[in-house]
mmCIF file of C-alpha atoms in Angstrom:
data_model
loop_
_atom_site.group_PDB
_atom_site.id
_atom_site.type_symbol
_atom_site.label_atom_id
_atom_site.label_comp_id
_atom_site.label_asym_id
_atom_site.label_seq_id
_atom_site.Cartn_x
_atom_site.Cartn_y
_atom_site.Cartn_z
ATOM 1 C CA LEU A 1 -0.167 0.022 -0.085
ATOM 2 C CA GLY A 2 2.704 2.571 -0.896
ATOM 3 C CA GLN A 3 4.701 4.414 1.588
ATOM 4 C CA ARG A 4 3.137 6.172 4.585
ATOM 5 C CA SER A 5 3.391 9.827 3.563
ATOM 6 C CA THR A 6 1.764 11.446 6.777
ATOM 7 C CA LYS A 7 4.788 10.537 9.182
ATOM 8 C CA ASP A 8 4.641 14.550 10.017
ATOM 9 C CA GLU A 9 0.859 14.654 10.822
ATOM 10 C CA LEU A 10 -0.693 14.547 14.010
ATOM 11 C CA MET B 1 1.851 22.490 6.714
ATOM 12 C CA ASN B 2 -1.246 23.947 4.975
ATOM 13 C CA ILE B 3 -4.230 25.736 5.975
ATOM 14 C CA PHE B 4 -6.561 22.836 6.251
ATOM 15 C CA ARG B 5 -4.208 20.629 8.424
ATOM 16 C CA LEU B 6 -3.701 23.734 10.714
ATOM 17 C CA THR B 7 -7.300 24.499 11.259
ATOM 18 C CA GLY B 8 -7.992 20.940 11.475
ATOM 19 C CA ASP B 9 -5.149 20.448 14.375
ATOM 20 C CA LEU B 10 -6.531 23.591 15.891
ATOM 21 C CA SER B 11 -10.197 22.343 16.202
ATOM 22 C CA HIS B 12 -8.921 19.210 17.165
ATOM 23 C CA LEU B 13 -7.366 20.929 20.065
ATOM 24 C CA ALA B 14 -10.481 22.846 20.834
ATOM 25 C CA ALA B 15 -12.550 19.805 21.197
ATOM 26 C CA ILE B 16 -10.032 18.385 23.715
ATOM 27 C CA ILE B 17 -9.998 21.624 25.485
ATOM 28 C CA ILE B 18 -13.664 22.007 25.677
ATOM 29 C CA LEU B 19 -14.367 18.717 26.754
ATOM 30 C CA LEU B 20 -11.439 19.242 29.606
ATOM 31 C CA LEU B 21 -13.226 22.505 30.866
ATOM 32 C CA LYS B 22 -16.686 20.992 30.812
ATOM 33 C CA ILE B 23 -15.915 18.260 32.893
ATOM 34 C CA TRP B 24 -13.539 20.372 35.228
ATOM 35 C CA LYS B 25 -16.139 23.640 35.223
ATOM 36 C CA THR B 26 -19.274 21.439 36.162
ATOM 37 C CA ARG B 27 -17.446 19.127 38.158
ATOM 38 C CA SER B 28 -19.525 16.622 36.169
ATOM 39 C CA CYS B 29 -18.945 14.004 33.408
ATOM 40 C CA ALA B 30 -22.367 13.252 32.730
ATOM 41 C CA GLY B 31 -23.182 12.457 29.353
ATOM 42 C CA ILE B 32 -19.593 11.648 28.675
ATOM 43 C CA SER B 33 -18.622 8.133 27.330
ATOM 44 C CA GLY B 34 -15.327 7.021 29.246
ATOM 45 C CA LYS B 35 -14.954 4.248 27.078
ATOM 46 C CA SER B 36 -14.488 6.866 23.822
ATOM 47 C CA GLN B 37 -12.249 8.760 26.318
ATOM 48 C CA ILE B 38 -10.104 5.577 27.167
ATOM 49 C CA LEU B 39 -9.983 5.020 23.369
ATOM 50 C CA PHE B 40 -8.781 8.221 22.168
ATOM 51 C CA ALA B 41 -5.844 7.967 24.956
ATOM 52 C CA LEU B 42 -5.168 4.557 23.090
ATOM 53 C CA VAL B 43 -4.923 6.006 19.766
ATOM 54 C CA PHE B 44 -2.544 8.825 21.040
ATOM 55 C CA THR B 45 -0.647 6.414 23.065
ATOM 56 C CA THR B 46 0.040 4.077 19.927
ATOM 57 C CA ARG B 47 0.534 6.807 17.508
ATOM 58 C CA TYR B 48 2.994 9.242 19.170
ATOM 59 C CA LEU B 49 5.214 6.774 20.633
ATOM 60 C CA ASP B 50 7.822 7.917 18.052
ATOM 61 C CA LEU B 51 7.594 11.049 20.161
ATOM 62 C CA PHE B 52 10.912 10.755 21.564
ATOM 63 C CA SER B 53 12.872 8.746 18.587
ATOM 64 C CA SER B 54 11.903 11.046 15.924
ATOM 65 C CA PHE B 55 11.873 15.075 16.087
ATOM 66 C CA ILE B 56 9.703 16.376 12.995
ATOM 67 C CA SER B 57 8.854 19.986 14.229
ATOM 68 C CA LEU B 58 8.395 21.881 17.593
ATOM 69 C CA TYR B 59 4.674 22.187 16.680
ATOM 70 C CA ASN B 60 4.352 18.591 16.342
ATOM 71 C CA THR B 61 5.937 17.665 19.459
ATOM 72 C CA VAL B 62 4.161 20.192 21.322
ATOM 73 C CA MET B 63 1.038 19.154 20.005
ATOM 74 C CA LYS B 64 1.433 15.645 20.783
ATOM 75 C CA VAL B 65 2.535 16.099 24.402
ATOM 76 C CA ILE B 66 -0.644 18.396 24.945
ATOM 77 C CA TYR B 67 -2.894 15.668 23.165
ATOM 78 C CA ILE B 68 -1.797 13.137 25.097
ATOM 79 C CA MET B 69 -1.639 14.798 28.406
ATOM 80 C CA CYS B 70 -5.115 16.191 28.175
ATOM 81 C CA ALA B 71 -6.515 12.556 26.938
ATOM 82 C CA TYR B 72 -5.206 10.876 30.323
ATOM 83 C CA ALA B 73 -6.473 14.057 32.120
ATOM 84 C CA THR B 74 -9.825 13.546 31.018
ATOM 85 C CA VAL B 75 -9.890 9.852 31.474
ATOM 86 C CA TYR B 76 -8.414 10.532 35.037
ATOM 87 C CA LEU B 77 -11.342 13.098 35.757
ATOM 88 C CA ILE B 78 -13.871 10.612 34.351
ATOM 89 C CA TYR B 79 -12.675 7.591 36.081
ATOM 90 C CA GLY B 80 -10.926 9.209 39.137
ATOM 91 C CA LYS B 81 -12.054 12.582 40.479
ATOM 92 C CA PHE B 82 -15.663 12.705 39.156
ATOM 93 C CA LYS B 83 -16.351 9.152 39.123
ATOM 94 C CA ALA B 84 -19.500 9.585 41.057
ATOM 95 C CA THR B 85 -20.777 11.655 38.166
ATOM 96 C CA TYR B 86 -19.999 8.918 35.442
ATOM 97 C CA ASP B 87 -22.922 7.185 34.070
ATOM 98 C CA GLY B 88 -22.143 3.816 33.412
ATOM 99 C CA ASN B 89 -25.533 2.564 33.142
ATOM 100 C CA HIS B 90 -25.613 4.591 29.474
ATOM 101 C CA ASP B 91 -22.264 3.914 28.595
ATOM 102 C CA THR B 92 -22.455 0.282 27.567
ATOM 103 C CA PHE B 93 -20.780 0.382 24.105
ATOM 104 C CA ARG B 94 -18.804 -3.390 23.489
ATOM 105 C CA VAL B 95 -15.414 -1.840 22.780
ATOM 106 C CA GLU B 96 -14.225 -5.387 22.176
ATOM 107 C CA PHE B 97 -16.122 -5.284 19.298
ATOM 108 C CA LEU B 98 -14.331 -2.204 17.988
ATOM 109 C CA LEU B 99 -10.609 -3.272 19.292
ATOM 110 C CA ILE B 100 -10.803 -6.906 17.843
ATOM 111 C CA PRO B 101 -11.528 -5.969 14.219
ATOM 112 C CA VAL B 102 -9.350 -3.298 14.526
ATOM 113 C CA VAL B 103 -6.257 -5.181 15.556
ATOM 114 C CA LEU B 104 -7.011 -7.737 12.621
ATOM 115 C CA LEU B 105 -7.023 -4.930 10.584
ATOM 116 C CA ALA B 106 -3.753 -3.439 11.476
ATOM 117 C CA VAL B 107 -2.077 -6.744 11.493
ATOM 118 C CA LEU B 108 -3.566 -7.591 7.772
ATOM 119 C CA ILE B 109 -3.626 -4.050 5.941
ATOM 120 C CA ASN B 110 -0.606 -1.671 6.738
ATOM 121 C CA HIS B 111 2.095 -0.174 4.840
ATOM 122 C CA ALA B 112 4.877 -2.558 6.507
ATOM 123 C CA PHE B 113 4.676 -5.351 8.785
ATOM 124 C CA ALA B 114 6.991 -3.323 11.430
ATOM 125 C CA PRO B 115 5.761 -2.969 15.051
ATOM 126 C CA MET B 116 5.858 1.041 14.661
ATOM 127 C CA GLU B 117 3.981 0.862 11.599
ATOM 128 C CA ILE B 118 1.255 -1.630 12.901
ATOM 129 C CA LEU B 119 1.000 0.480 16.075
ATOM 130 C CA TRP B 120 0.399 3.542 13.807
ATOM 131 C CA THR B 121 -2.184 1.706 11.431
ATOM 132 C CA PHE B 122 -3.946 0.526 14.827
ATOM 133 C CA SER B 123 -4.258 4.047 15.668
ATOM 134 C CA ILE B 124 -5.526 5.235 12.786
ATOM 135 C CA TYR B 125 -8.141 2.480 12.274
ATOM 136 C CA LEU B 126 -9.111 2.662 16.153
ATOM 137 C CA GLU B 127 -9.510 6.653 15.981
ATOM 138 C CA SER B 128 -12.001 6.350 12.935
ATOM 139 C CA VAL B 129 -14.377 4.345 15.440
ATOM 140 C CA ALA B 130 -13.439 5.563 18.765
ATOM 141 C CA ILE B 131 -16.503 8.109 18.977
ATOM 142 C CA LEU B 132 -18.942 5.389 18.521
ATOM 143 C CA PRO B 133 -19.422 4.403 22.415
ATOM 144 C CA GLN B 134 -20.102 8.303 22.537
ATOM 145 C CA LEU B 135 -22.444 8.545 19.990
ATOM 146 C CA PHE B 136 -24.282 5.236 21.260
ATOM 147 C CA MET B 137 -24.479 6.902 24.664
ATOM 148 C CA ILE B 138 -26.319 9.659 23.156
ATOM 149 C CA SER B 139 -28.532 7.792 21.463
ATOM 150 C CA LYS B 140 -29.303 5.752 24.427
ATOM 151 C CA THR B 141 -29.745 8.747 26.417
ATOM 152 C CA GLY B 142 -31.746 10.487 23.957
ATOM 153 C CA GLU B 143 -29.927 13.787 24.304
ATOM 154 C CA ALA B 144 -26.381 15.667 24.832
ATOM 155 C CA GLU B 145 -25.499 18.704 26.579
ATOM 156 C CA THR B 146 -24.766 21.742 24.454
ATOM 157 C CA ILE B 147 -21.448 21.885 25.404
ATOM 158 C CA THR B 148 -20.736 18.204 24.620
ATOM 159 C CA THR B 149 -22.389 19.031 21.104
ATOM 160 C CA HIS B 150 -19.680 21.714 20.711
ATOM 161 C CA TYR B 151 -17.234 19.153 21.560
ATOM 162 C CA LEU B 152 -18.223 16.557 19.055
ATOM 163 C CA PHE B 153 -18.576 19.080 16.486
ATOM 164 C CA PHE B 154 -15.311 20.490 16.593
ATOM 165 C CA LEU B 155 -13.862 16.573 16.786
ATOM 166 C CA GLY B 156 -15.715 15.709 13.394
ATOM 167 C CA LEU B 157 -14.470 18.988 11.804
ATOM 168 C CA TYR B 158 -11.116 18.357 12.477
ATOM 169 C CA ARG B 159 -10.824 14.917 10.347
ATOM 170 C CA THR B 160 -12.885 16.433 7.655
ATOM 171 C CA LEU B 161 -10.614 19.123 7.363
ATOM 172 C CA TYR B 162 -7.960 16.608 7.371
ATOM 173 C CA LEU B 163 -9.735 15.164 4.200
ATOM 174 C CA PHE B 164 -9.100 18.374 2.678
ATOM 175 C CA ASN B 165 -5.312 18.510 3.799
ATOM 176 C CA TRP B 166 -4.857 15.366 2.154
ATOM 177 C CA ILE B 167 -6.771 16.474 -1.110
ATOM 178 C CA TRP B 168 -4.439 19.229 -0.790
ATOM 179 C CA ARG B 169 -1.235 17.012 -0.349
ATOM 180 C CA PHE B 170 -2.003 14.852 -3.204
ATOM 181 C CA TYR B 171 -2.474 17.878 -5.419
ATOM 182 C CA PHE B 172 0.371 19.909 -4.389
ATOM 183 C CA GLU B 173 2.527 17.092 -3.084
ATOM 184 C CA GLY B 174 1.932 14.288 -4.593
ATOM 185 C CA PHE B 175 1.669 12.735 -1.146
ATOM 186 C CA PHE B 176 -1.155 9.917 -0.871
ATOM 187 C CA ASP B 177 -1.971 7.675 1.986
ATOM 188 C CA LEU B 178 -4.463 5.196 1.532
ATOM 189 C CA ILE B 179 -5.007 4.367 4.999
ATOM 190 C CA ALA B 180 -5.233 7.088 6.565
ATOM 191 C CA VAL B 181 -7.571 8.565 3.772
ATOM 192 C CA VAL B 182 -9.994 5.723 3.747
ATOM 193 C CA ALA B 183 -10.106 5.822 7.626
ATOM 194 C CA GLY B 184 -10.705 9.756 7.813
ATOM 195 C CA LEU B 185 -13.307 9.104 5.438
ATOM 196 C CA VAL B 186 -15.292 6.370 7.457
ATOM 197 C CA GLN B 187 -14.390 8.643 10.745
ATOM 198 C CA THR B 188 -16.237 11.422 9.083
ATOM 199 C CA ILE B 189 -19.023 9.581 7.902
ATOM 200 C CA LEU B 190 -19.779 8.443 11.264
ATOM 201 C CA TYR B 191 -20.376 12.025 12.150
ATOM 202 C CA CYS B 192 -22.546 13.008 9.410
ATOM 203 C CA ASP B 193 -25.647 12.396 11.762
ATOM 204 C CA PHE B 194 -24.738 14.261 14.222
ATOM 205 C CA PHE B 195 -23.661 17.046 12.016
ATOM 206 C CA TYR B 196 -27.112 17.140 10.500
ATOM 207 C CA LEU B 197 -28.865 17.471 14.047
ATOM 208 C CA TYR B 198 -26.131 20.163 15.104
ATOM 209 C CA ILE B 199 -26.452 22.438 12.409
ATOM 210 C CA THR B 200 -30.491 21.938 12.325
ATOM 211 C CA LYS B 201 -30.891 22.048 16.006
ATOM 212 C CA VAL B 202 -27.697 22.994 18.144
ATOM 213 C CA LEU B 203 -27.075 26.128 16.041
ATOM 214 C CA LYS B 204 -30.944 27.124 16.107
ATOM 215 C CA GLY B 205 -30.686 27.305 20.270
ATOM 216 C CA LYS B 206 -32.368 24.171 20.735
ATOM 217 C CA LYS B 207 -31.228 21.213 22.689
ATOM 218 C CA LEU B 208 -29.873 18.142 21.098
ATOM 219 C CA SER B 209 -32.589 15.496 21.471
ATOM 220 C CA LEU B 210 -32.822 12.216 19.732
ATOM 221 C CA PRO B 211 -36.329 10.808 18.931
ATOM 222 C CA ALA B 212 -35.552 8.120 22.115
#
């Protein structure tokens, strides 16, 4: 499922 | 960072503060589902484990600390200090019916089969359904205090704004996270019924009461 792009989100 | 994510985070923070103040000022947690608050504390705990291992920004770290502290403070007020006002008879949602599917989903559908990644995925899935005990409790009691409806409104608004944040990030930054988006959609859809009642009743000065 692709890379988690929301690492910087709360 | 974009305007949707910033206003989303501030809306989330507002919801958390409104709830904490409601319980503290009225010295009562009547109408509040302790189970949902425990689930939110679990969501923050499993999502922010990287608080000490990876530094993203001061804003990110400060907000995570505030969320975690407020979540546990709220749980403490409900089950500790103001336990006498906790309405356990109406807070009867079977959270195991949420936790078991969420754990299974997190193990089966994730970005990577690594502990931190599975915990993050668990937290994302759990957050999308964590409000159910609270909505269930309101349907059982047939009403909600107005301050509680404001809490729910800002809580629902936050993830709705995050959906716009993800559209923005997809369009401008090429970012896309299917897990977060799908869970965020489910989370927002669960609030639709409440949003309708909030806009048609509470904003017109009426009390939120469901046809019991």
